[in-house]
């Protein structure tokens, strides 16, 4: 024999343990790769929050659902479209469907109270189970969603509640409310500018099928879910005829898409089957970002602001106030002058090399250098994407890097008050200087002589209200620096004159 029995036994043991080691290494590497794909900061956005009220799976339970409606037996009220030329669109022609979760209701309802007007608006908050609502509380009535447990859901990382949320439009339609032209979707942490929403929707004929909304700010989110899908947290509007068609076919449609992640993609899939494309209105803001939203609010696109989302994921809007108090102040400005709210105007003091960026109702930034409009209108990345990255390719809009140098940072004047002058119908807004910026500059020995606090403590802006033309043909307003009196700098904002150029004003 070439080998003894002991030698053969020994070689067999070595082969056995080698095999075990190889399998262990393979499993270890495979597990590491899988975990890196799931938990890496560069993971696919498909597992990110496609709909903000999808709470962690551990907080869901089996609620007492209502009976699932039979869509085939439902008879919708006949739709009679009144001529918009004779009867304009009013707020009671809209019905809001607010997606929520019962366990988040106590704190999320505070966001709804910011914009809801109980005496004027129609709508419902849709939850998975009933909650107590105080009599007279400024919130929409609560509806309990129908049971969706019979629908198939196979996505490995999402939650079946996405099915429930995707059916809110159809369930709201089946309530049979009269004289409805538009169904508006949003989340319980969405802030709506309903005045602008109304004026934007007035551009469209509600007797046709419309699906109106906007994409995510995140390029990865859009790339994963769809670039032609409206994101529900930012809000979207569906016309009555489309809601009617959706209610008649959605349940069967949902069975064809068990592998989708959330609610927005399911709704988009069914609307796509009806042949209706997304009509983009970029004033709907999903706000798929973390942290400081200053850059987004200070350089809003030249379009009417309609909504903002993920209010709990953002830092306080005003650094000297709590998150909720800051939102209340911001909402006050939004209600005072909805049309020009957050619209950016730019002015220059060329003698002192100062650039003024005015975000109406929020902040005035005064940069200690001349920054031309093409750059100043780009969004400063004071925030991060879902994966905590700030790279320009993460975002679906023009960005500029956050200012790191203390000496190059702008002086900040935050909103203090906004009112309408009854004698002129013009908007008077006062912005107060943030002292911490000056203190930081002083400590770093980069104090600018251009705008010392001893000369300017606050800025008073008098501006024109947005005209109806702005909603169909937007143009940036021009700003003019006036006198400084009693440590108050005065600025006028209004329509640009013929031949006026922003960079030379």
PDB file of N, CA and C in Angstrom, residues 305-349:
ATOM      1  N   UNK A 305     -44.206  78.207  -4.268  1.00  0.00           N
ATOM      2  CA  UNK A 305     -44.018  77.189  -3.234  1.00  0.00           C
ATOM      3  C   UNK A 305     -45.374  76.582  -2.895  1.00  0.00           C
ATOM      4  N   UNK A 306     -45.443  75.231  -2.940  1.00  0.00           N
ATOM      5  CA  UNK A 306     -46.696  74.535  -2.656  1.00  0.00           C
ATOM      6  C   UNK A 306     -46.611  73.698  -1.385  1.00  0.00           C
ATOM      7  N   UNK A 307     -45.484  73.040  -1.162  1.00  0.00           N
ATOM      8  CA  UNK A 307     -45.422  72.138  -0.009  1.00  0.00           C
ATOM      9  C   UNK A 307     -43.986  71.863   0.390  1.00  0.00           C
ATOM     10  N   UNK A 308     -43.821  71.372   1.614  1.00  0.00           N
ATOM     11  CA  UNK A 308     -42.552  70.812   2.062  1.00  0.00           C
ATOM     12  C   UNK A 308     -42.854  69.659   3.008  1.00  0.00           C
ATOM     13  N   UNK A 309     -41.947  68.694   3.026  1.00  0.00           N
ATOM     14  CA  UNK A 309     -42.196  67.412   3.681  1.00  0.00           C
ATOM     15  C   UNK A 309     -41.059  67.096   4.656  1.00  0.00           C
ATOM     16  N   UNK A 310     -41.233  66.011   5.405  1.00  0.00           N
ATOM     17  CA  UNK A 310     -40.214  65.514   6.337  1.00  0.00           C
ATOM     18  C   UNK A 310     -39.845  66.556   7.385  1.00  0.00           C
ATOM     19  N   UNK A 311     -40.860  67.189   7.955  1.00  0.00           N
ATOM     20  CA  UNK A 311     -40.623  68.260   8.915  1.00  0.00           C
ATOM     21  C   UNK A 311     -39.892  67.776  10.157  1.00  0.00           C
ATOM     22  N   UNK A 312     -40.050  66.508  10.509  1.00  0.00           N
ATOM     23  CA  UNK A 312     -39.380  65.976  11.701  1.00  0.00           C
ATOM     24  C   UNK A 312     -37.909  65.657  11.457  1.00  0.00           C
ATOM     25  N   UNK A 313     -37.519  65.518  10.201  1.00  0.00           N
ATOM     26  CA  UNK A 313     -36.139  65.151   9.890  1.00  0.00           C
ATOM     27  C   UNK A 313     -35.246  66.365   9.690  1.00  0.00           C
ATOM     28  N   UNK A 314     -35.829  67.552   9.737  1.00  0.00           N
ATOM     29  CA  UNK A 314     -35.070  68.768   9.486  1.00  0.00           C
ATOM     30  C   UNK A 314     -34.675  69.442  10.793  1.00  0.00           C
ATOM     31  N   UNK A 315     -33.542  70.133  10.758  1.00  0.00           N
ATOM     32  CA  UNK A 315     -33.160  70.973  11.886  1.00  0.00           C
ATOM     33  C   UNK A 315     -34.177  72.104  12.023  1.00  0.00           C
ATOM     34  N   UNK A 316     -34.242  72.749  13.199  1.00  0.00           N
ATOM     35  CA  UNK A 316     -35.143  73.900  13.338  1.00  0.00           C
ATOM     36  C   UNK A 316     -34.923  74.917  12.218  1.00  0.00           C
ATOM     37  N   UNK A 317     -36.011  75.411  11.646  1.00  0.00           N
ATOM     38  CA  UNK A 317     -35.938  76.339  10.519  1.00  0.00           C
ATOM     39  C   UNK A 317     -35.209  77.621  10.909  1.00  0.00           C
ATOM     40  N   UNK A 318     -35.503  78.112  12.111  1.00  0.00           N
ATOM     41  CA  UNK A 318     -34.832  79.302  12.632  1.00  0.00           C
ATOM     42  C   UNK A 318     -33.941  78.884  13.801  1.00  0.00           C
ATOM     43  N   UNK A 319     -32.662  79.241  13.771  1.00  0.00           N
ATOM     44  CA  UNK A 319     -31.718  78.734  14.778  1.00  0.00           C
ATOM     45  C   UNK A 319     -32.000  79.198  16.198  1.00  0.00           C
ATOM     46  N   UNK A 320     -32.774  80.256  16.360  1.00  0.00           N
ATOM     47  CA  UNK A 320     -33.038  80.795  17.689  1.00  0.00           C
ATOM     48  C   UNK A 320     -34.402  80.363  18.228  1.00  0.00           C
ATOM     49  N   UNK A 321     -35.058  79.410  17.561  1.00  0.00           N
ATOM     50  CA  UNK A 321     -36.388  78.980  17.968  1.00  0.00           C
ATOM     51  C   UNK A 321     -36.476  77.460  17.955  1.00  0.00           C
ATOM     52  N   UNK A 322     -37.477  76.929  18.669  1.00  0.00           N
ATOM     53  CA  UNK A 322     -37.730  75.494  18.607  1.00  0.00           C
ATOM     54  C   UNK A 322     -38.247  75.140  17.221  1.00  0.00           C
ATOM     55  N   UNK A 323     -38.219  73.853  16.896  1.00  0.00           N
ATOM     56  CA  UNK A 323     -38.631  73.417  15.563  1.00  0.00           C
ATOM     57  C   UNK A 323     -40.075  73.816  15.265  1.00  0.00           C
ATOM     58  N   UNK A 324     -40.984  73.550  16.208  1.00  0.00           N
ATOM     59  CA  UNK A 324     -42.396  73.833  15.963  1.00  0.00           C
ATOM     60  C   UNK A 324     -42.677  75.332  15.954  1.00  0.00           C
ATOM     61  N   UNK A 325     -42.056  76.085  16.872  1.00  0.00           N
ATOM     62  CA  UNK A 325     -42.257  77.535  16.878  1.00  0.00           C
ATOM     63  C   UNK A 325     -41.712  78.161  15.593  1.00  0.00           C
ATOM     64  N   UNK A 326     -40.590  77.634  15.107  1.00  0.00           N
ATOM     65  CA  UNK A 326     -40.037  78.130  13.856  1.00  0.00           C
ATOM     66  C   UNK A 326     -40.970  77.879  12.687  1.00  0.00           C
ATOM     67  N   UNK A 327     -41.590  76.704  12.664  1.00  0.00           N
ATOM     68  CA  UNK A 327     -42.551  76.393  11.601  1.00  0.00           C
ATOM     69  C   UNK A 327     -43.786  77.287  11.696  1.00  0.00           C
ATOM     70  N   UNK A 328     -44.178  77.625  12.919  1.00  0.00           N
ATOM     71  CA  UNK A 328     -45.323  78.534  13.084  1.00  0.00           C
ATOM     72  C   UNK A 328     -45.011  79.917  12.523  1.00  0.00           C
ATOM     73  N   UNK A 329     -43.795  80.412  12.789  1.00  0.00           N
ATOM     74  CA  UNK A 329     -43.408  81.714  12.253  1.00  0.00           C
ATOM     75  C   UNK A 329     -43.334  81.671  10.729  1.00  0.00           C
ATOM     76  N   UNK A 330     -42.757  80.592  10.199  1.00  0.00           N
ATOM     77  CA  UNK A 330     -42.655  80.446   8.746  1.00  0.00           C
ATOM     78  C   UNK A 330     -44.041  80.388   8.113  1.00  0.00           C
ATOM     79  N   UNK A 331     -44.957  79.671   8.764  1.00  0.00           N
ATOM     80  CA  UNK A 331     -46.314  79.544   8.244  1.00  0.00           C
ATOM     81  C   UNK A 331     -47.052  80.875   8.283  1.00  0.00           C
ATOM     82  N   UNK A 332     -46.771  81.689   9.298  1.00  0.00           N
ATOM     83  CA  UNK A 332     -47.389  83.016   9.367  1.00  0.00           C
ATOM     84  C   UNK A 332     -47.003  83.843   8.145  1.00  0.00           C
ATOM     85  N   UNK A 333     -45.718  83.804   7.790  1.00  0.00           N
ATOM     86  CA  UNK A 333     -45.266  84.527   6.598  1.00  0.00           C
ATOM     87  C   UNK A 333     -45.916  83.954   5.343  1.00  0.00           C
ATOM     88  N   UNK A 334     -46.030  82.638   5.284  1.00  0.00           N
ATOM     89  CA  UNK A 334     -46.628  81.977   4.117  1.00  0.00           C
ATOM     90  C   UNK A 334     -48.082  82.400   3.937  1.00  0.00           C
ATOM     91  N   UNK A 335     -48.808  82.519   5.033  1.00  0.00           N
ATOM     92  CA  UNK A 335     -50.214  82.907   4.945  1.00  0.00           C
ATOM     93  C   UNK A 335     -50.366  84.400   4.652  1.00  0.00           C
ATOM     94  N   UNK A 336     -49.423  85.205   5.136  1.00  0.00           N
ATOM     95  CA  UNK A 336     -49.509  86.644   4.908  1.00  0.00           C
ATOM     96  C   UNK A 336     -49.376  86.970   3.432  1.00  0.00           C
ATOM     97  N   UNK A 337     -48.412  86.366   2.772  1.00  0.00           N
ATOM     98  CA  UNK A 337     -48.208  86.591   1.335  1.00  0.00           C
ATOM     99  C   UNK A 337     -47.799  85.278   0.690  1.00  0.00           C
ATOM    100  N   UNK A 338     -48.781  84.436   0.333  1.00  0.00           N
ATOM    101  CA  UNK A 338     -48.479  83.096  -0.191  1.00  0.00           C
ATOM    102  C   UNK A 338     -47.707  83.113  -1.499  1.00  0.00           C
ATOM    103  N   UNK A 339     -48.052  84.018  -2.405  1.00  0.00           N
ATOM    104  CA  UNK A 339     -47.496  83.972  -3.755  1.00  0.00           C
ATOM    105  C   UNK A 339     -46.001  84.166  -3.814  1.00  0.00           C
ATOM    106  N   UNK A 340     -45.485  85.172  -3.117  1.00  0.00           N
ATOM    107  CA  UNK A 340     -44.047  85.455  -3.168  1.00  0.00           C
ATOM    108  C   UNK A 340     -43.276  84.785  -2.043  1.00  0.00           C
ATOM    109  N   UNK A 341     -43.942  83.949  -1.258  1.00  0.00           N
ATOM    110  CA  UNK A 341     -43.284  83.268  -0.140  1.00  0.00           C
ATOM    111  C   UNK A 341     -42.095  82.443  -0.625  1.00  0.00           C
ATOM    112  N   UNK A 342     -40.935  82.671  -0.024  1.00  0.00           N
ATOM    113  CA  UNK A 342     -39.659  82.002  -0.308  1.00  0.00           C
ATOM    114  C   UNK A 342     -39.067  82.370  -1.667  1.00  0.00           C
ATOM    115  N   UNK A 343     -39.672  83.307  -2.377  1.00  0.00           N
ATOM    116  CA  UNK A 343     -39.095  83.706  -3.663  1.00  0.00           C
ATOM    117  C   UNK A 343     -37.831  84.529  -3.426  1.00  0.00           C
ATOM    118  N   UNK A 344     -36.815  84.244  -4.202  1.00  0.00           N
ATOM    119  CA  UNK A 344     -35.499  84.852  -4.012  1.00  0.00           C
ATOM    120  C   UNK A 344     -35.338  86.095  -4.881  1.00  0.00           C
ATOM    121  N   UNK A 345     -34.898  87.167  -4.249  1.00  0.00           N
ATOM    122  CA  UNK A 345     -34.516  88.392  -4.952  1.00  0.00           C
ATOM    123  C   UNK A 345     -33.067  88.702  -4.608  1.00  0.00           C
ATOM    124  N   UNK A 346     -32.388  89.395  -5.517  1.00  0.00           N
ATOM    125  CA  UNK A 346     -30.947  89.625  -5.364  1.00  0.00           C
ATOM    126  C   UNK A 346     -30.639  91.100  -5.590  1.00  0.00           C
ATOM    127  N   UNK A 347     -29.755  91.630  -4.752  1.00  0.00           N
ATOM    128  CA  UNK A 347     -29.297  93.014  -4.914  1.00  0.00           C
ATOM    129  C   UNK A 347     -27.815  93.076  -4.565  1.00  0.00           C
ATOM    130  N   UNK A 348     -27.163  94.171  -5.007  1.00  0.00           N
ATOM    131  CA  UNK A 348     -25.719  94.319  -4.787  1.00  0.00           C
ATOM    132  C   UNK A 348     -25.383  95.720  -4.292  1.00  0.00           C
ATOM    133  N   UNK A 349     -24.389  95.762  -3.410  1.00  0.00           N
ATOM    134  CA  UNK A 349     -23.727  97.008  -3.035  1.00  0.00           C
ATOM    135  C   UNK A 349     -22.310  96.898  -3.578  1.00  0.00           C
TER     136      UNK A 349
END
